[in-house]
Amino acid sequence: MDYTIANIAPIVLLPFLAFVIGSFTAKKFPKFTGIMVCVAIFGSFLLSARIFADFVFNQYSADYYIHKTFTWFDLGPTFKLNLGIYIDQMSAMLLLMVSGVGFLIHLFATYYMGEDKRYARYMIYMSLFTAGMLGVALSDNLLSFFMFWEVMGFCSYSLIGFYYEREAPGDASMKAFMTTRIGDVFFLFGLLIVWNVTTQVNGQGSFTFVDLYNVIANGGFDGQMLLGIPLATFAGLCFFMGTIGKSAQFPLQIWLPDAMQGPTPTSALIHAATMVAAGVYLSLRVYPVLEAGHLLVFVSYIGAITAFGAATMALVQTDIKAVLAYSTISQLGFMVLGVGVGNYNAAFMHLITHAVFKACLFLSSGSVIHSLHDHHTGGHVQEMPRMGGLRKKMPYTAFVMVICSLAISGVPFFSGFVSKDRILGEALIMGLKNPVYSLPMVLGFVAALLTAFYMFRMIFLTFYGAPRDQELFDHCHTEKFSFNRNLPLLILSLFTLGLWYSGSLTGQGLVKFPGVENKEWFQTLIEKPDAHHLAKFKNYKSQAWGKVDVKPAIDFSKSHYDPTHGLSAEEAHHAHTLHLYGAVGSIFIAFLGIFLAYLMYIRKSLNPGWWATTFSGWYQTLKNKYYFDHFYIDVLIKKVLFKFQDFIAWVDMGIWDRIFIDGWANVNNFFSYWARKFDDVVVDTIGVDGTGAGVRFFNLVLRTLQSGKIQFYFVVIFLVMASYLLTLRVA
Amino acid sequence: MMGLASYLIISTILFICGVIAILARKNIIAILLGLELILNASALNFVAYTRFLNNSIDGHIFSLFIIVIAAAEAAVALAIVLRFYQIRETVHIDDATQLQG
């Protein structure tokens, strides 16, 4: 297939143009704007699908890529900034996922937000956001990646605060924006380091991923130190801080639960499927830096702590969206854990599968919330204690939500099992091989157990049992099938099946579907750019912007994929056996979690209230989110930052103003006093007046000489002659 | 015996008398008279030096020239004085201020 700018750039430009045009039509033609946005994103989806189909069905090797650059600005031989697009297998899959899931969420939003008075504005913000995320997927360099990343941050901010009439969404949007900003600052530091290192190695600064990989492959980071730690570690830490901020990892996870103040499709698109996944995508893109900086253990700890901590917090939430929010944080933790234990491929696979089932879960929760009207307050109901038995009222939603919960819990035949099990299996291998990894391994498995439990707790509380608020239940309309409410959910739930992602149950090729051979397309196509494979980046080259891509497609069969992962046959067998144990273990864990939830909320043989009172300390800790908000606000901000602020103010007003500013004023006063003196005395009195006086004096003298008295002239003549004679005598 | 010195003393006395007349008198006629004295003193010097030191006739010729120039100068000066007197009705030197700057 020929790749030109004309069939790649519109992927980003279509939603962006929809945003631009929609900004003008939003007030007058809200319905038209909504439809236009959906059509634009569907266009992006078609173009992305074309690229995806070309990449996957033509079975190009993992090395195949399209890289086109143009010069953004040129400030001389050492400062030329190139931007461009880079599509490899990973970008192609991400493009399809973002545009596909994005389109379905937009479709759902036409149902969910249809009666809202700012419906069109909502749609154009979503459109701008989608353009940003597609831009991230297409970026060939960290700079434009960062710019699109910030576009997403802005859209997230404005969509969380969409109901700005109320105070909580406004606060939440600020919290989200400021918290992610911490990570973004570090990301910028990382950009500076990359520019510096590429300048040192190539003599030409660059932000492109390819150049970054090139530099690492050529050992550009070797031996470089910054502030006493290796430069690669520093750079990796900076980039990973970006991930921590954007993907709501520990310790910056606090903003994501509050972000649920936004409308539910926003939560689905931004805070579940795409933007928070962009953080993980960044980690995957800069994986060689993380590896070169020996940060993978740190990354795996952060991921495991996040996965476990968020899962525990999800246990006690009563708001249906809050459960999903913590679940999102937890699943993002799994992805980061996957990066940390070196299972690049599984981390990305979990990113994709999670985006699908979590978007579906959020949309389903939106479907539930939208149907429940409290006739006393007039608002929607999100509290699970007031739900129950809703499967009779909304059968489609209940069906879809159960499917997706099965997927996220890791039940076989579903996508969550395939991807999460691969992460857990790798964690198991790493944990048994290296004791450093044993804690992330254990936390990962416990988090998987908790995931199954809290998801089915949510399902049982929402859809099963007897209605706990009979009035609310009676007011709820029975669900009728509609194309923009149920169709997106059904399509998304279809893609929670595991067979789309892997030909086998576990994603390991161990337990295969009957008759399936060599269908591990995901594993084959996406290759970890680790130390073994970095050599290939030495030859990467970009193309001029306008050219048609004519690189010969490298055949799938020539792919570098090695089923034994570079291990000996014996080690590979050992690894596969462990993976199998991991798979069996995670199946057991998933069913155990579901069974516990069943005992607690259906059979009621375990009383949740007893647990809450017996472990009330823990219960309160979880309710208060491990007191992180208190810690940040009451301790970090009020005790430390305010003190620091006072100190800075004291330095500014007490020292800087008093001593330096006022001192400088005194110095200036002194000099101006003497300058004035000089002016008065030297210039005016001596110079100006003195000249006048001199002229006057000589005037007087000369006037006196010019008396006109002839005899005086004679006297002068005689005196001159006399002096002349006198001089002669002396000579 | 009359030597050079006596001639020079006479001419010096004449010169000094002329100078005093020029500087001290306010009457223009008197000043012109002083001027004649100075010219004649210098003419006497020329004749005396020629007679005692040179024995040529250069000094005599110079003194003849001086007498001629003095006569011409006196004629011109007296004409100016006469005109001045017609205008100002005085010959006082301090009244001659027309050329004062």
mmCIF file with all atom_site columns, C-alpha atoms in Angstrom, chain A residues 14 34-44 103:
data_model
loop_
_atom_site.group_PDB
_atom_site.id
_atom_site.type_symbol
_atom_site.label_atom_id
_atom_site.label_alt_id
_atom_site.label_comp_id
_atom_site.label_asym_id
_atom_site.label_entity_id
_atom_site.label_seq_id
_atom_site.pdbx_PDB_ins_code
_atom_site.Cartn_x
_atom_site.Cartn_y
_atom_site.Cartn_z
_atom_site.occupancy
_atom_site.B_iso_or_equiv
_atom_site.pdbx_formal_charge
_atom_site.auth_seq_id
_atom_site.auth_comp_id
_atom_site.auth_asym_id
_atom_site.auth_atom_id
_atom_site.pdbx_PDB_model_num
ATOM 1  C CA . LEU A 1 14  ? -10.414 15.210 10.548 1.00 0.00 ? 14  LEU A CA 1
ATOM 2  C CA . GLY A 1 34  ? -22.725 16.218 16.979 1.00 0.00 ? 34  GLY A CA 1
ATOM 3  C CA . ILE A 1 35  ? -23.260 14.326 13.747 1.00 0.00 ? 35  ILE A CA 1
ATOM 4  C CA . MET A 1 36  ? -20.303 16.040 12.079 1.00 0.00 ? 36  MET A CA 1
ATOM 5  C CA . VAL A 1 37  ? -17.987 15.070 14.923 1.00 0.00 ? 37  VAL A CA 1
ATOM 6  C CA . CYS A 1 38  ? -19.109 11.453 14.754 1.00 0.00 ? 38  CYS A CA 1
ATOM 7  C CA . VAL A 1 39  ? -18.622 11.395 10.988 1.00 0.00 ? 39  VAL A CA 1
ATOM 8  C CA . ALA A 1 40  ? -15.158 12.930 11.264 1.00 0.00 ? 40  ALA A CA 1
ATOM 9  C CA . ILE A 1 41  ? -14.057 10.355 13.794 1.00 0.00 ? 41  ILE A CA 1
ATOM 10 C CA . PHE A 1 42  ? -15.547 7.595  11.697 1.00 0.00 ? 42  PHE A CA 1
ATOM 11 C CA . GLY A 1 43  ? -13.396 8.921  8.842  1.00 0.00 ? 43  GLY A CA 1
ATOM 12 C CA . SER A 1 44  ? -10.332 8.675  11.058 1.00 0.00 ? 44  SER A CA 1
ATOM 13 C CA . PHE A 1 103 ? -16.053 6.514  17.570 1.00 0.00 ? 103 PHE A CA 1
#
